[in-house]
Coordinates of C-alpha atoms and ligand atoms in Angstrom, one line a residue:
X1334 CA 0.1 0.0 0.1
X1335 CA 1.5 3.3 -0.9
X1336 CA 1.4 6.1 1.2
X1337 CA 0.7 9.8 1.1
X1338 CA 3.8 12.6 0.4
X1339 CA 2.0 15.0 2.8
X1340 CA -0.3 14.1 5.9
X1341 CA -4.0 13.9 4.1
X1342 CA -6.0 17.0 4.9
X1343 CA -8.6 16.2 7.8
X1344 CA -12.3 15.7 6.7
X1345 CA -14.4 19.1 6.5
X1346 CA -17.5 18.2 8.8
X1347 CA -20.8 19.8 10.3
X1348 CA -22.4 19.4 13.6
X1349 CA -25.6 17.2 13.7
X1350 CA -28.2 18.7 15.9
X1351 CA -28.8 17.0 19.1
X1352 CA -25.7 14.6 18.5
X1353 CA -22.3 14.1 19.1
X1354 CA -21.4 12.8 15.9
X1355 CA -20.8 15.2 13.0
X1356 CA -21.5 15.2 9.1
X1357 CA -18.7 14.7 6.6
X1358 CA -18.4 17.1 4.0
X1359 CA -17.3 16.0 0.6
X1360 CA -18.3 18.9 -1.7
X1361 CA -20.4 22.2 -1.6
X1362 CA -22.6 23.1 -4.5
X1363 CA -24.6 26.2 -4.5
X1364 CA -27.9 27.4 -6.6
X1365 CA -28.1 30.7 -8.0
X1366 CA -31.2 32.7 -8.0
X1367 CA -34.0 30.3 -7.0
X1368 CA -36.8 32.8 -5.0
X1369 CA -39.3 34.6 -7.4
X1370 CA -40.4 38.0 -6.7
X1371 CA -43.9 37.5 -7.4
X1372 CA -46.3 35.0 -6.3
X1373 CA -46.9 33.8 -9.9
X1374 CA -43.4 32.8 -10.2
X1375 CA -43.6 30.4 -7.0
X1376 CA -43.0 26.8 -8.0
X1377 CA -44.8 25.8 -11.2
X1378 CA -43.8 28.2 -14.2
X1379 CA -43.5 25.8 -17.2
X1380 CA -41.2 28.2 -18.5
X1381 CA -38.8 28.8 -15.9
X1382 CA -35.0 28.4 -16.8
X1383 CA -33.2 25.4 -15.0
X1384 CA -31.5 26.1 -12.0
X1385 CA -27.6 27.0 -12.1
X1386 CA -25.0 26.0 -9.8
X1387 CA -21.4 26.9 -8.5
X1388 CA -19.1 25.5 -5.9
X1389 CA -17.3 26.1 -2.9
X1390 CA -14.5 23.9 -1.4
X1391 CA -15.4 21.7 1.4
X1392 CA -12.8 23.5 3.5
X1393 CA -14.4 26.6 3.0
X1394 CA -17.0 25.6 5.9
X1395 CA -17.6 27.8 9.0
X1396 CA -19.5 26.2 11.5
X1397 CA -20.5 26.6 15.0
X1398 CA -21.3 30.1 15.5
X1399 CA -17.5 30.6 14.8
X1400 CA -16.4 34.2 14.4
X1401 CA -15.6 35.2 10.4
X1402 CA -12.2 37.4 10.4
X1403 CA -13.2 40.0 7.8
X1404 CA -12.3 38.1 4.6
X1405 CA -9.2 39.4 2.2
X1406 CA -9.7 41.3 -1.3
X1407 CA -13.0 42.6 -0.7
X1408 CA -14.5 45.9 0.7
X1409 CA -18.2 44.3 -0.4
X1410 CA -18.7 41.1 1.6
X1411 CA -22.6 40.2 1.3
X1412 CA -24.5 37.8 3.3
X1413 CA -27.4 35.5 1.9
X1414 CA -29.4 33.4 4.2
X1415 CA -30.3 29.9 2.5
X1416 CA -31.4 26.3 3.4
X1417 CA -28.8 23.8 3.2
X1418 CA -29.3 20.3 2.0
X1419 CA -27.2 17.4 3.2
X1420 CA -27.0 14.3 1.1
X1421 CA -26.8 11.1 2.9
X1422 CA -26.5 8.9 -0.7
X1423 CA -25.3 9.6 -4.3
X1424 CA -26.7 8.8 -7.9
X1425 CA -26.9 10.1 -11.1
X1426 CA -29.6 11.3 -13.7
X1427 CA -32.5 10.9 -11.0
X1428 CA -36.1 11.9 -10.8
X1429 CA -37.4 14.3 -8.3
X1430 CA -38.8 11.4 -6.5
X1431 CA -35.7 9.5 -6.6
X1432 CA -33.7 12.8 -5.4
X1433 CA -35.8 12.7 -2.4
X1434 CA -34.5 9.5 -1.1
X1435 CA -30.8 11.1 -0.8
X1436 CA -31.7 13.7 1.8
X1437 CA -29.9 13.1 4.9
X1438 CA -30.8 16.5 6.7
X1439 CA -31.0 20.4 6.5
X1440 CA -29.3 23.3 8.1
X1441 CA -29.6 26.9 7.9
X1442 CA -26.0 28.4 5.9
X1443 CA -24.8 31.5 4.9
X1444 CA -23.8 31.7 1.3
X1445 CA -21.1 34.6 2.1
X1446 CA -20.0 36.4 -1.2
X1447 CA -17.4 38.9 -2.1
X1448 CA -19.9 41.2 -4.2
X1449 CA -17.3 43.4 -5.7
X1450 CA -15.4 40.4 -7.0
X1451 CA -18.7 38.9 -8.2
X1452 CA -19.8 41.9 -10.0
X1453 CA -16.0 42.4 -11.7
X1454 CA -16.4 38.7 -12.9
X1455 CA -19.8 38.8 -14.0
X1456 CA -18.7 42.0 -16.1
X1457 CA -15.5 40.4 -17.7
X1458 CA -17.4 37.1 -18.0
X1459 CA -15.0 35.4 -15.6
X1460 CA -15.5 32.5 -13.4
X1461 CA -17.3 33.4 -9.7
X1462 CA -14.8 31.2 -7.8
X1463 CA -12.8 33.9 -6.3
X1464 CA -16.3 35.7 -5.5
X1465 CA -17.9 32.7 -3.9
X1466 CA -15.3 30.0 -2.7
X1467 CA -13.1 32.0 -0.6
X1468 CA -12.0 30.6 2.7
X1469 CA -14.7 30.4 5.6
X1470 CA -17.1 31.6 2.9
X1471 CA -19.7 28.6 3.6
X1472 CA -21.5 29.4 7.2
X1473 CA -23.3 26.5 8.2
X1474 CA -25.4 25.6 10.9
X1475 CA -26.0 22.1 12.5
X1476 CA -27.7 19.5 10.4
X1477 CA -31.1 18.4 11.4
X1478 CA -31.7 14.9 10.6
X1479 CA -34.9 14.5 7.9
X1480 CA -36.9 11.9 6.2
X1481 CA -37.7 14.0 3.2
X1482 CA -37.3 17.6 1.7
X1483 CA -38.1 20.6 3.5
X1484 CA -40.8 22.3 1.3
X1485 CA -41.9 25.1 3.7
X1486 CA -41.0 27.1 6.7
X1487 CA -39.6 30.9 7.4
X1488 CA -36.4 31.9 6.3
X1489 CA -34.9 34.8 7.8
X1490 CA -31.6 36.6 8.2
X1491 CA -30.8 39.1 10.6
X1492 CA -27.9 41.7 11.3
X1493 CA -27.3 43.1 14.7
X1494 CA -30.9 41.9 15.4
X1495 CA -32.6 43.5 12.5
X1496 CA -34.5 41.2 9.8
X1497 CA -33.0 41.9 6.5
X1498 CA -34.1 38.9 4.8
X1499 CA -37.5 37.3 5.6
X1500 CA -39.1 34.7 3.4
X1501 CA -40.3 31.2 3.1
X1502 CA -39.2 27.9 1.7
X1503 CA -42.3 27.5 -0.2
X1504 CA -41.0 30.7 -2.4
X1505 CA -38.2 28.5 -4.0
X1506 CA -38.6 28.5 -8.0
X1507 CA -37.1 25.1 -7.6
X1508 CA -38.0 23.1 -4.9
X1509 CA -35.0 20.8 -3.1
X1510 CA -35.9 17.8 -4.7
X1511 CA -35.9 19.4 -8.3
X1512 CA -32.6 21.2 -7.0
X1513 CA -31.2 17.5 -6.7
X1514 CA -32.4 16.3 -9.6
X1515 CA -31.1 18.9 -11.9
X1516 CA -27.6 18.5 -10.4
X1517 CA -27.7 14.7 -10.6
X1518 CA -27.5 15.4 -14.5
X1519 CA -24.5 17.6 -14.3
X1520 CA -22.5 15.6 -11.8
X1521 CA -22.7 12.0 -9.8
X1522 CA -24.0 13.0 -6.6
X1523 CA -22.5 11.4 -3.6
X1524 CA -23.0 11.1 0.0
X1525 CA -21.7 13.9 2.2
X1526 CA -22.4 16.5 -0.6
X1527 CA -24.0 19.8 0.7
X1528 CA -26.5 21.8 -1.7
X1529 CA -26.9 25.7 -0.8
X1530 CA -30.5 26.2 -2.5
X1531 CA -30.5 29.7 -3.0
X1532 CA -31.3 33.1 -1.1
X1533 CA -34.4 35.2 -1.2
X1534 CA -34.5 39.1 -1.9
X1535 CA -32.6 41.7 0.6
X1536 CA -29.1 40.5 0.5
X1537 CA -26.4 43.3 1.6
X1538 CA -23.2 44.0 3.3
X1539 CA -21.7 43.0 6.5
X1540 CA -19.1 45.2 8.3
X1541 CA -16.6 44.3 11.1
X1542 CA -18.7 44.3 14.5
X1543 CA -21.6 43.0 12.7
X1544 CA -23.7 39.9 13.7
X1545 CA -25.3 37.7 11.5
X1546 CA -27.9 34.9 12.3
X1547 CA -29.7 32.8 9.8
X1548 CA -32.9 31.5 11.3
X1549 CA -35.2 28.7 9.4
X1550 CA -38.4 27.3 11.0
X1551 CA -37.5 23.6 12.4
X1552 CA -34.0 24.2 12.2
X1553 CA -30.9 25.2 14.5
X1554 CA -30.1 29.1 13.8
X1555 CA -26.6 29.8 12.7
X1556 CA -25.1 33.1 14.0
X1557 CA -21.6 34.5 12.7
X1558 CA -19.9 37.8 14.0
X1559 CA -17.5 39.7 11.8
X1560 CA -14.4 40.5 13.5
Ligands
MN1223 MN1 -26.7 32.1 -2.6

């Protein structure tokens, strides 16, 4: 058996709500815009565009209400409160019904974004990686086990106690099962994958000293203080 030339990196992981064990993370996928502005856009529009995806490194996780040192190379750090889906099984080319069977649990998360770098990337037609996949950019609260997809529940993001995002999971354009099914046509999904499912309106900047809390009905809230 061959050995490694360097010590292998530790496995990134997320706490499990009410348990001592942790959820090992393999990859982090994120969905682009996934909340409709108007009631008629909710859920059943036959002309809707398919969801699009980007990724963050698994070791970009920030868990357990840890502090966030203000990130490098930005003057416009943004919060995005999101439902995170954790997969306990894998598969490819799945139907939404089959995709439901992959779900292990859910968490509240914050898809931190260097908005200024993202705007530059968009303008130049360049990748989003450095806007989205920087160190500690994937805030994730404790994962709560689930038997199936969360379809509804209030989602709020508060900064210093003031509510800045306030929506409901039922407002997603693409519900959880559809997101997993779409993603499974692009990559073979695996146990340990996390999916950030998009953010509702109201995103904005975080500054040093701010405290951001993402709360989703039925899940553990996650709080991040910017230092
Ligand atoms: Mn997002």
